[in-house]
Coordinates of C-alpha atoms in Angstrom, one line a residue:
Chain A
M1 CA 127.7 26.3 111.1
K2 CA 126.2 28.5 108.5
V3 CA 122.6 27.7 109.1
S4 CA 122.7 28.1 112.9
K5 CA 124.5 31.4 112.5
R6 CA 121.7 32.7 110.3
I7 CA 119.1 31.6 112.9
L8 CA 121.1 33.3 115.6
W9 CA 121.4 36.5 113.7
T10 CA 117.7 36.5 112.9
A11 CA 116.9 35.9 116.5
A12 CA 119.2 38.7 117.6
I13 CA 117.8 41.1 115.0
V14 CA 114.2 40.3 116.0
L15 CA 115.0 40.8 119.7
A16 CA 116.8 44.0 119.0
M17 CA 113.8 45.3 117.1
L18 CA 111.4 44.3 119.8
T19 CA 113.4 46.0 122.5
A20 CA 113.9 49.0 120.4
G21 CA 110.2 49.2 119.8
C22 CA 109.4 48.9 123.5
A23 CA 112.0 51.4 124.5
G24 CA 111.0 53.8 121.7
G25 CA 107.5 54.2 123.1
G26 CA 108.7 55.1 126.5
T27 CA 111.4 57.6 125.7
N28 CA 109.6 59.4 122.9
Q29 CA 108.2 62.1 125.2
G30 CA 111.5 62.7 126.8
T31 CA 113.4 63.4 123.6
N32 CA 110.6 65.7 122.3
D33 CA 110.8 67.7 125.5
K34 CA 114.5 68.1 125.1
Q35 CA 114.4 69.1 121.5
A36 CA 111.7 71.6 122.2
E37 CA 114.0 73.4 124.6
Q38 CA 116.9 73.6 122.3
T39 CA 117.6 77.1 121.2
P40 CA 118.4 77.6 117.5
A41 CA 122.1 77.5 116.8
G42 CA 122.3 80.2 114.2
G43 CA 119.3 82.1 112.9
G44 CA 115.9 80.6 111.8
I45 CA 113.6 78.6 114.0
S46 CA 114.5 75.0 114.7
G47 CA 113.5 72.2 117.0
S48 CA 110.6 69.7 117.1
I49 CA 107.3 69.9 118.9
V50 CA 104.1 67.8 119.1
A51 CA 100.7 69.5 118.9
L52 CA 97.8 67.1 119.6
G53 CA 94.2 66.9 120.7
S54 CA 91.0 68.2 119.3
T55 CA 90.0 66.5 116.1
A56 CA 87.8 69.6 115.3
L57 CA 90.9 71.8 115.3
Q58 CA 93.3 69.3 113.7
P59 CA 92.8 70.2 110.1
L60 CA 93.5 73.8 110.7
V61 CA 96.6 73.2 112.8
N62 CA 97.8 70.6 110.3
E63 CA 97.6 73.0 107.4
A64 CA 99.2 75.9 109.3
A65 CA 102.0 73.6 110.5
K66 CA 102.7 72.6 106.9
Q67 CA 102.9 76.2 105.8
F68 CA 105.1 77.0 108.8
M69 CA 107.5 74.3 108.1
V70 CA 107.9 75.4 104.5
K71 CA 109.0 78.8 105.8
N72 CA 111.2 77.3 108.6
P73 CA 112.7 74.1 107.2
Q74 CA 114.6 73.5 110.5
A75 CA 111.3 73.2 112.4
Q76 CA 109.4 70.0 113.0
I77 CA 105.8 70.2 114.0
Q78 CA 103.9 67.0 114.5
V79 CA 100.2 67.4 114.5
Q80 CA 98.0 64.6 115.9
G81 CA 94.4 64.1 116.9
G82 CA 93.2 62.1 119.9
G83 CA 90.4 64.3 121.2
S84 CA 90.3 67.4 123.4
G85 CA 90.7 65.4 126.6
T86 CA 93.9 63.8 125.3
G87 CA 95.2 67.2 124.3
L88 CA 94.7 68.7 127.7
S89 CA 96.0 65.9 129.7
Q90 CA 99.0 65.4 127.4
V91 CA 100.1 69.0 127.6
A92 CA 99.6 69.1 131.3
S93 CA 101.7 66.0 131.8
G94 CA 104.4 67.2 129.4
G95 CA 103.7 64.6 126.8
A96 CA 103.1 67.2 124.1
Q97 CA 104.2 70.8 123.9
I98 CA 100.8 72.0 122.6
G99 CA 97.4 70.6 123.6
N100 CA 94.5 71.4 121.2
S101 CA 91.1 71.7 122.8
D102 CA 87.6 72.7 121.9
I103 CA 86.9 73.7 125.5
F104 CA 88.5 75.8 128.3
A105 CA 90.8 73.7 130.5
E106 CA 88.8 75.1 133.4
E107 CA 85.7 73.3 132.1
K108 CA 87.2 69.9 132.3
S109 CA 87.5 68.2 135.6
G110 CA 90.8 66.5 136.4
I111 CA 92.9 69.2 134.8
D112 CA 94.9 71.7 136.7
A113 CA 94.1 74.7 134.5
T114 CA 96.4 77.0 136.5
V115 CA 99.6 75.5 135.0
L116 CA 98.3 75.9 131.4
K117 CA 98.4 78.9 129.2
D118 CA 95.6 79.5 126.8
H119 CA 96.1 80.6 123.2
K120 CA 92.9 81.1 121.4
V121 CA 93.5 80.6 117.7
A122 CA 90.0 80.4 116.1
V123 CA 86.3 80.3 116.8
V124 CA 83.8 77.7 115.6
G125 CA 80.1 78.3 115.4
I126 CA 77.7 75.4 116.0
A127 CA 74.1 75.3 115.1
A128 CA 71.1 73.0 115.2
V129 CA 70.7 71.3 111.9
A130 CA 67.7 69.4 110.6
N131 CA 66.6 67.2 107.7
K132 CA 65.5 69.3 104.8
D133 CA 61.9 68.1 104.9
V134 CA 60.9 69.1 108.4
G135 CA 59.4 72.4 107.2
V136 CA 61.0 74.5 109.9
D137 CA 63.7 77.2 109.5
N138 CA 63.7 78.8 112.9
L139 CA 63.3 77.7 116.4
T140 CA 63.1 79.7 119.6
K141 CA 65.5 78.6 122.4
Q142 CA 62.6 77.2 124.3
Q143 CA 61.5 75.1 121.3
L144 CA 65.1 73.9 120.8
I145 CA 65.4 72.9 124.5
G146 CA 62.0 71.2 124.3
I147 CA 63.0 69.2 121.2
F148 CA 66.3 68.0 122.7
T149 CA 64.9 67.2 126.1
G150 CA 62.2 65.1 124.5
K151 CA 59.2 67.3 125.5
I152 CA 58.5 68.1 121.8
T153 CA 58.4 64.9 119.8
N154 CA 56.8 66.0 116.5
W155 CA 57.8 68.7 114.1
K156 CA 54.2 69.9 113.8
E157 CA 54.3 71.1 117.4
V158 CA 56.8 73.8 116.3
G159 CA 55.0 74.6 113.0
G160 CA 56.5 72.1 110.7
A161 CA 55.5 68.9 109.0
D162 CA 53.7 66.0 110.7
Q163 CA 56.9 64.1 111.4
K164 CA 58.4 62.4 114.4
I165 CA 61.6 64.0 115.6
V166 CA 64.7 61.9 115.6
L167 CA 67.6 63.2 117.8
V168 CA 71.2 62.8 116.7
N169 CA 73.5 63.5 119.6
R170 CA 77.2 63.6 120.3
P171 CA 79.0 61.5 123.0
K172 CA 78.9 63.0 126.5
S173 CA 82.6 63.8 126.4
S174 CA 82.5 65.6 123.0
G175 CA 83.7 69.2 122.8
T176 CA 81.0 70.1 120.2
R177 CA 78.4 68.7 122.5
A178 CA 79.7 70.7 125.5
T179 CA 79.3 73.9 123.5
F180 CA 75.9 73.1 122.3
F181 CA 74.8 71.9 125.7
T182 CA 76.0 75.1 127.4
Y183 CA 75.0 77.8 125.0
G184 CA 72.2 76.0 123.0
L185 CA 70.4 74.0 125.6
D186 CA 71.2 76.1 128.6
K187 CA 72.5 72.9 130.3
N188 CA 69.3 71.0 130.0
E189 CA 70.3 67.4 129.6
E190 CA 69.2 66.0 126.3
K191 CA 67.1 62.9 125.8
E192 CA 69.0 59.8 124.5
G193 CA 69.1 59.5 120.7
I194 CA 71.4 58.2 118.1
T195 CA 74.9 59.1 119.1
E196 CA 77.8 59.7 116.6
D197 CA 81.1 61.4 117.1
A198 CA 82.2 62.3 113.6
N199 CA 80.8 65.5 112.0
G200 CA 80.6 63.7 108.6
T201 CA 78.6 60.8 109.9
V202 CA 76.2 63.2 111.7
K203 CA 75.6 65.1 108.5
K204 CA 75.0 61.9 106.6
I205 CA 72.5 60.7 109.1
I206 CA 70.6 64.0 109.2
S207 CA 70.4 64.3 105.5
E208 CA 69.1 60.7 105.1
T209 CA 66.8 60.3 108.1
K210 CA 63.3 61.8 108.0
G211 CA 62.7 64.2 110.9
A212 CA 66.2 64.2 112.1
I213 CA 67.8 67.0 114.1
G214 CA 71.4 67.3 115.4
Y215 CA 74.1 69.9 115.6
L216 CA 77.1 70.7 113.4
A217 CA 80.0 73.1 113.2
F218 CA 79.4 75.8 110.5
S219 CA 82.1 74.4 108.4
Y220 CA 80.0 71.3 107.7
F221 CA 77.0 73.2 106.3
D222 CA 75.9 72.4 102.8
D223 CA 72.7 72.0 100.9
T224 CA 72.0 68.4 101.9
I225 CA 70.9 69.7 105.4
K226 CA 69.1 72.7 106.8
P227 CA 70.8 74.8 109.5
L228 CA 68.2 76.3 111.8
S229 CA 68.1 79.9 113.0
L230 CA 67.8 80.5 116.7
D231 CA 65.3 83.1 117.9
G232 CA 65.3 84.5 114.4
V233 CA 69.1 84.9 114.2
A234 CA 70.8 83.0 111.3
P235 CA 73.8 80.9 112.1
S236 CA 76.4 82.9 110.2
K237 CA 79.9 84.2 110.8
E238 CA 78.7 87.8 111.1
N239 CA 76.2 87.0 113.9
V240 CA 78.8 85.1 115.8
L241 CA 81.3 88.0 115.8
D242 CA 79.1 90.1 118.0
N243 CA 77.5 87.2 119.9
K244 CA 74.0 87.7 118.4
F245 CA 74.2 84.0 117.6
P246 CA 75.4 82.6 121.0
I247 CA 76.4 79.0 120.2
W248 CA 80.1 79.2 119.5
A249 CA 83.3 78.2 121.0
Y250 CA 87.0 79.0 120.9
E251 CA 89.5 76.6 119.6
H252 CA 92.3 76.6 122.1
M253 CA 95.9 75.7 121.9
Y254 CA 97.3 75.2 125.4
T255 CA 101.0 75.2 126.5
K256 CA 102.3 74.3 129.9
G257 CA 103.5 77.6 131.2
D258 CA 104.5 80.3 128.7
A259 CA 105.2 79.2 125.2
L260 CA 108.9 79.0 124.4
D261 CA 111.0 78.9 121.2
L262 CA 109.3 76.9 118.5
S263 CA 106.0 76.6 120.3
K264 CA 105.9 80.4 120.7
A265 CA 106.9 81.0 117.1
F266 CA 104.2 78.6 115.9
L267 CA 101.5 80.0 118.1
D268 CA 102.4 83.5 117.0
Y269 CA 102.1 82.3 113.4
M270 CA 98.6 80.9 114.2
V271 CA 97.2 84.3 115.1
S272 CA 99.2 86.2 112.5
E273 CA 97.3 88.1 109.7
E274 CA 98.4 85.5 107.2
V275 CA 96.7 82.5 108.9
Q276 CA 93.7 84.4 110.3
K277 CA 92.9 86.2 107.0
N278 CA 93.3 83.3 104.7
L279 CA 93.6 79.8 106.2
V280 CA 91.1 80.2 109.0
P281 CA 88.1 81.3 106.9
Q282 CA 89.2 79.0 104.1
M283 CA 89.0 76.0 106.4
G284 CA 85.5 77.0 107.7
Y285 CA 86.5 78.6 111.1
I286 CA 86.0 82.1 112.2
P287 CA 89.1 84.3 112.8
V288 CA 89.6 85.0 116.5
T289 CA 91.1 88.3 115.7
E290 CA 87.9 89.6 114.2
M291 CA 85.7 88.8 117.2
K292 CA 84.0 91.9 118.7
V293 CA 83.3 90.2 122.0
E294 CA 85.3 88.0 124.4
R295 CA 84.1 85.2 126.5
D296 CA 85.8 83.7 129.6
A297 CA 85.7 80.2 130.9
K298 CA 82.6 80.9 132.9
G299 CA 80.7 82.1 129.9
N300 CA 80.7 85.8 130.7
I301 CA 80.7 88.0 127.6
T302 CA 82.6 91.3 127.5
N303 CA 83.0 93.6 124.5
K304 CA 86.6 93.8 123.2
Q305 CA 88.5 97.0 124.1
Chain B
M1 CA 141.6 22.1 101.1
Q2 CA 138.4 20.3 101.6
H3 CA 136.7 20.3 105.0
V4 CA 135.6 16.9 106.0
P5 CA 132.9 17.0 108.6
K6 CA 133.8 14.8 111.5
E7 CA 131.3 13.0 113.7
Q8 CA 132.2 15.3 116.6
D9 CA 131.6 18.4 114.4
R10 CA 128.2 17.3 113.5
F11 CA 127.3 16.5 117.0
K12 CA 128.4 20.0 118.1
R13 CA 126.4 21.6 115.3
H14 CA 123.3 19.7 116.2
H15 CA 123.5 20.9 119.8
L16 CA 124.1 24.5 118.8
E17 CA 121.0 24.4 116.6
E18 CA 119.0 22.9 119.3
L19 CA 120.2 25.6 121.7
T20 CA 119.4 28.4 119.3
G21 CA 116.0 27.1 118.6
K22 CA 115.2 26.6 122.3
T23 CA 116.5 30.1 123.2
F24 CA 114.4 31.7 120.5
A25 CA 111.3 29.8 121.6
Y26 CA 111.7 30.6 125.3
V27 CA 112.4 34.3 124.6
S28 CA 109.3 34.5 122.5
I29 CA 107.2 32.8 125.2
A30 CA 108.7 35.1 127.9
I31 CA 107.8 38.2 125.9
L32 CA 104.3 36.9 125.2
L33 CA 103.8 36.2 128.9
V34 CA 105.1 39.5 130.0
A35 CA 102.9 41.3 127.5
L36 CA 99.8 39.4 128.6
V37 CA 100.4 40.0 132.3
A38 CA 101.2 43.6 131.7
I39 CA 98.1 44.2 129.7
T40 CA 95.9 42.4 132.2
Y41 CA 97.5 44.3 135.1
F42 CA 97.3 47.6 133.3
I43 CA 93.6 47.3 132.5
A44 CA 92.7 45.8 135.8
S45 CA 94.5 48.5 137.8
K46 CA 92.9 51.3 135.9
G47 CA 89.5 49.7 135.6
L48 CA 89.3 48.8 139.3
S49 CA 90.2 52.3 140.5
T50 CA 86.6 53.3 139.5
F51 CA 85.5 51.3 142.4
F52 CA 88.4 51.8 144.9
K53 CA 89.3 55.4 144.1
N54 CA 86.2 57.0 142.7
D55 CA 83.9 55.0 145.1
V56 CA 81.5 53.9 142.5
N57 CA 79.3 51.0 143.7
L58 CA 80.1 47.9 141.7
F59 CA 76.4 46.8 141.8
N60 CA 75.3 50.2 140.5
F61 CA 78.0 50.1 137.8
L62 CA 76.9 46.7 136.5
F63 CA 73.2 47.1 136.8
G64 CA 72.5 50.8 136.8
T65 CA 70.9 52.2 133.7
E66 CA 71.9 55.9 134.0
W67 CA 75.2 56.8 132.3
S68 CA 76.2 60.4 133.0
P69 CA 79.9 60.3 133.8
E70 CA 80.5 64.1 133.4
G71 CA 77.7 64.8 135.8
D72 CA 75.9 67.4 133.8
M73 CA 72.9 67.3 136.1
G74 CA 74.4 67.3 139.5
K75 CA 75.9 64.0 140.6
P76 CA 77.7 61.8 138.0
S77 CA 76.3 58.4 137.6
F78 CA 77.9 55.3 136.1
G79 CA 75.3 52.8 135.1
A80 CA 76.8 50.6 132.4
F81 CA 74.0 48.0 132.2
P82 CA 72.7 49.3 128.8
F83 CA 76.1 48.8 127.2
I84 CA 76.7 45.4 128.8
F85 CA 73.2 44.3 127.6
G86 CA 73.8 45.8 124.2
S87 CA 77.0 43.9 123.7
F88 CA 75.5 40.6 124.8
A89 CA 72.3 41.1 122.8
V90 CA 74.0 42.0 119.5
T91 CA 76.5 39.1 120.0
V92 CA 73.9 36.5 120.7
L93 CA 71.7 37.7 117.9
A94 CA 74.6 37.6 115.4
A95 CA 75.5 34.1 116.5
L96 CA 71.8 33.0 116.1
I97 CA 72.0 34.0 112.5
S98 CA 75.5 32.9 111.7
A99 CA 75.7 29.5 113.5
P100 CA 73.1 27.7 111.4
L101 CA 74.4 29.4 108.2
G102 CA 78.0 28.6 109.0
I103 CA 77.5 25.1 110.1
G104 CA 75.2 24.5 107.1
A105 CA 77.9 25.8 104.7
A106 CA 80.5 23.6 106.4
I107 CA 78.3 20.5 106.0
F108 CA 77.6 21.4 102.4
M109 CA 81.3 21.9 101.7
N110 CA 82.4 18.7 103.4
E111 CA 79.5 16.2 102.8
I112 CA 77.2 17.3 100.0
A113 CA 79.3 19.0 97.4
P114 CA 83.0 18.7 98.4
A115 CA 84.3 19.3 94.9
W116 CA 82.9 22.7 94.0
G117 CA 82.1 23.6 97.6
Q118 CA 85.7 23.7 98.5
K119 CA 86.8 25.1 95.2
V120 CA 84.4 27.9 95.1
L121 CA 82.9 28.5 98.6
Q122 CA 86.1 28.2 100.6
P123 CA 87.9 31.0 98.8
V124 CA 84.8 33.2 99.1
I125 CA 84.5 32.6 102.8
E126 CA 88.2 33.2 103.3
L127 CA 87.9 36.4 101.4
L128 CA 85.3 37.6 103.9
V129 CA 88.0 37.4 106.7
G130 CA 90.3 39.8 104.9
I131 CA 87.8 42.6 104.6
P132 CA 88.6 45.3 107.2
S133 CA 85.8 46.0 109.7
V134 CA 85.5 49.6 108.7
V135 CA 84.4 48.4 105.3
Y136 CA 81.7 46.2 106.9
G137 CA 80.7 49.3 108.9
F138 CA 80.5 51.5 105.8
V139 CA 78.5 48.9 103.9
G140 CA 76.2 48.6 106.9
L141 CA 75.8 52.4 107.0
S142 CA 75.1 52.7 103.3
L143 CA 73.0 49.5 102.7
V144 CA 71.7 47.9 105.8
V145 CA 70.6 51.0 107.7
P146 CA 68.6 52.5 104.8
F147 CA 67.0 49.1 104.2
M148 CA 66.0 48.8 107.9
R149 CA 64.7 52.3 107.8
E150 CA 62.4 51.7 104.9
R151 CA 61.2 48.2 105.8
F152 CA 60.7 48.5 109.6
E153 CA 59.9 51.0 112.3
G154 CA 62.5 53.3 113.6
V155 CA 65.4 55.1 112.0
G156 CA 67.5 52.2 110.8
F157 CA 70.2 52.5 113.4
G158 CA 69.8 49.7 115.9
L159 CA 70.2 46.2 117.2
A160 CA 68.9 44.7 114.0
S161 CA 71.5 46.5 111.8
G162 CA 74.3 45.6 114.2
M163 CA 73.1 42.0 114.1
V164 CA 73.2 41.8 110.3
V165 CA 76.6 43.4 110.0
L166 CA 78.1 41.3 112.7
S167 CA 76.7 38.0 111.5
V168 CA 78.4 38.5 108.2
M169 CA 81.6 39.3 109.9
I170 CA 81.7 36.2 112.1
L171 CA 80.4 33.8 109.4
P172 CA 83.8 32.8 108.1
T173 CA 85.1 32.1 111.6
I174 CA 82.2 29.7 112.4
T175 CA 82.3 28.1 108.9
S176 CA 86.1 27.4 108.9
V177 CA 86.2 26.0 112.4
A178 CA 83.1 23.8 111.7
L179 CA 84.6 22.6 108.5
D180 CA 87.8 21.6 110.2
S181 CA 86.0 19.7 112.9
L182 CA 83.8 17.9 110.3
K183 CA 87.0 17.0 108.3
A184 CA 88.6 15.6 111.4
L185 CA 85.9 13.0 111.9
P186 CA 87.0 9.4 111.2
I187 CA 85.7 8.1 107.9
K188 CA 84.6 4.9 109.6
L189 CA 81.7 6.8 111.3
K190 CA 80.2 7.6 107.9
E191 CA 80.9 4.2 106.4
A192 CA 79.3 2.4 109.4
S193 CA 76.3 4.6 109.2
F194 CA 75.8 4.0 105.5
A195 CA 76.4 0.2 106.1
L196 CA 73.5 0.2 108.5
G197 CA 71.3 1.5 105.7
A198 CA 71.0 5.2 106.9
T199 CA 70.4 7.8 104.3
R200 CA 72.8 10.7 103.8
W201 CA 70.5 13.1 105.7
Q202 CA 70.2 10.6 108.6
T203 CA 74.0 10.2 108.6
I204 CA 74.6 13.9 108.7
S205 CA 72.0 14.8 111.3
K206 CA 72.3 11.7 113.6
V207 CA 75.9 10.8 113.3
L208 CA 78.2 13.4 111.9
V209 CA 76.8 16.6 113.5
P210 CA 76.6 15.1 117.0
A211 CA 80.1 13.6 116.7
A212 CA 81.5 17.0 115.6
L213 CA 79.4 19.0 118.0
P214 CA 82.2 20.2 120.4
G215 CA 84.1 21.5 117.4
L216 CA 81.0 23.1 115.9
L217 CA 80.3 24.8 119.3
T218 CA 83.9 26.0 119.5
G219 CA 83.4 27.7 116.2
V220 CA 80.3 29.4 117.4
V221 CA 82.0 30.6 120.6
L222 CA 85.0 31.8 118.6
G223 CA 82.7 33.8 116.4
M224 CA 80.9 35.2 119.4
T225 CA 84.3 36.3 120.9
R226 CA 85.0 38.2 117.7
A227 CA 81.5 39.8 117.7
F228 CA 81.8 40.8 121.4
G229 CA 85.0 42.7 120.9
E230 CA 84.2 44.2 117.5
A231 CA 84.0 48.0 117.8
L232 CA 84.2 49.9 114.5
A233 CA 81.5 48.3 112.4
V234 CA 79.0 48.0 115.2
Q235 CA 79.6 51.6 116.2
M236 CA 78.7 52.8 112.8
V237 CA 75.3 51.1 112.6
I238 CA 74.0 50.6 116.1
G239 CA 73.2 54.2 116.8
N240 CA 74.9 54.4 120.2
S241 CA 72.0 55.6 122.2
Q242 CA 73.0 55.2 125.8
K243 CA 69.9 53.4 126.9
L244 CA 68.2 50.0 126.8
P245 CA 66.7 49.3 123.4
E246 CA 62.9 49.1 123.3
S247 CA 62.8 46.8 120.3
L248 CA 65.0 45.1 117.8
F249 CA 65.0 48.2 115.7
D250 CA 65.7 50.6 118.4
S251 CA 69.2 52.0 118.8
T252 CA 71.5 51.1 121.7
S253 CA 75.2 51.0 122.6
T254 CA 77.8 48.3 123.1
L255 CA 80.7 48.4 125.5
T256 CA 83.1 48.9 122.6
S257 CA 81.1 51.7 120.9
V258 CA 81.0 53.7 124.1
L259 CA 84.8 53.2 124.5
T260 CA 85.7 54.3 121.1
L261 CA 83.3 57.3 121.2
E262 CA 84.3 58.7 124.5
M263 CA 87.9 57.7 125.2
G264 CA 89.6 60.6 123.3
N265 CA 87.8 63.3 125.1
T266 CA 88.3 62.2 128.6
I267 CA 91.1 63.2 130.9
A268 CA 93.4 60.3 132.0
G269 CA 92.8 59.6 135.7
S270 CA 89.4 61.2 135.9
A271 CA 86.4 59.3 137.1
H272 CA 85.0 59.3 133.6
S273 CA 88.2 57.8 132.1
N274 CA 88.4 55.2 134.8
A275 CA 84.8 54.2 134.2
L276 CA 85.7 53.6 130.5
W277 CA 88.6 51.4 131.7
S278 CA 86.2 49.5 133.7
L279 CA 84.2 48.8 130.6
A280 CA 87.4 47.6 129.0
L281 CA 88.0 45.4 132.0
I282 CA 84.5 43.8 131.5
L283 CA 85.5 43.2 127.8
L284 CA 88.7 41.5 128.9
V285 CA 87.0 39.4 131.5
M286 CA 84.4 38.3 129.0
S287 CA 87.1 37.3 126.5
F288 CA 88.7 35.2 129.3
V289 CA 85.3 33.6 129.9
F290 CA 84.9 32.8 126.2
I291 CA 88.3 31.2 126.1
L292 CA 87.5 29.1 129.2
L293 CA 84.3 28.0 127.4
I294 CA 86.3 26.9 124.4
R295 CA 88.7 25.0 126.6
F296 CA 85.8 23.3 128.3
L297 CA 84.2 22.4 125.0
G298 CA 87.4 21.1 123.7
R299 CA 87.9 18.8 126.7
R300 CA 84.4 17.6 126.3
G301 CA 85.2 16.7 122.7
Q302 CA 88.2 14.6 123.8
T303 CA 86.2 12.5 126.3
H304 CA 83.6 12.1 123.7
E305 CA 86.0 10.4 121.3
R306 CA 86.9 7.6 123.8

């Protein structure tokens, strides 16, 4: 009797675990929604939310969430990656309370941007970056477009070394690429080249490959690669603030409708002095509160105030 | 008081055990079947909506060479041929390197130096299986790519690098399956061959290898199945250019590398996302084809024995 009982129990436990695992995946989103709507019982902020999406924004949100949770021990903020597309579609479908994105929801087809509320929390600058030995520091926009569309194939054509140009691109769906494509290449489709998603890999390839050019967020700049000026304007924080250097993008955190409770408290924290003055520059982003210009989803620039 | 097991008791216990075992087995099989059907249905329904909902022409999808799913320049186009070609090319090339090496190693371990072959080589080859593919990818990125860049034309990222990395990854699969099929051969084959005065080389090449051929081919196909579905390591070294390669050292994409690069940034339900599901469907169909091929080879092996 003993042996068979043990087998029975094992089977029962395995089955229970399996069904629990299956059910868990399905009901997760439901419980998160409910918890998010709970109002704090007595003082302090409580509840639990999920913020997911853009991997470019993930480190900043992650760090901010950690600090936020230290201040509000009752609050639970889960930060995940998954990509801007995932962030936008998950927040629109209610799967997450906050969707992180590198691009405006209006720019992405298949998303109903009217139900989403935009919260801009930081700015990233993106610049063309070349191998150190190409002998060029500055490109005009025409030269940049010529290089990426494949009309210019040797660095000597733009006054550099006699070296073949090797393009390092991002996948068609990447948020970094969308920004560079719109504001760097004026929507001229780039020629096919090596395609890598991760900033780290792109940097490694550019630093090791002769004649390579690609594009990176400012936070990845170091002396293994050479960031290129555009029309004589250096890619720096100061030049982004007044749009002298035009290739930059907002980091967005979207909520479905107005942000409530914990989501609101956390988003307020993201744009507070504390985060914008310390954490944002520390992590290599540009504070959105310091921007002197504003840009809308169509790319129109207006001066602030 | 001591319990004396009666005949009836034992009989009952026996039946209960039988029932428990059976229930467990059937439940496991049911879960497996449901999972398999669900996965197939899920991928097929999403992958096919590219053609039914987004009105992409199947022929253009399979044989078109222009991949611009976001439609940067006017109309979006969904030509997946470069990726399909890339997947097949890198798989076949890896198998071309690995098959002779793996089968050779198996012959060595079983026929030529069984003693130290199995004591030293087998653990080494089994070790290769345990290494995560991201490690292979990183080794490829740090060693193979710079090597290719210095020795050959191009930038190092390309078919050739993918081929080298993949061939190391599938080597253990091919070797261990080949070894098993050589071990399974009846000893009388070898003895008969030696009795006829054949040399060891003649015995291996004319008797043992042909007799074990279905098993050896199964190993190669299994290796190719792994190569075809491998994503991470290949993505790190192949360069992922979304075009047909011009040479062995030119960069190209595979189905899996496009999937991993683009999936996160697409919106579920959009044409782009559906097109990626269609790529996944192609991968699924191809793994079915590989499995059918293995079944077919196995059956051929059985008739061969008779």
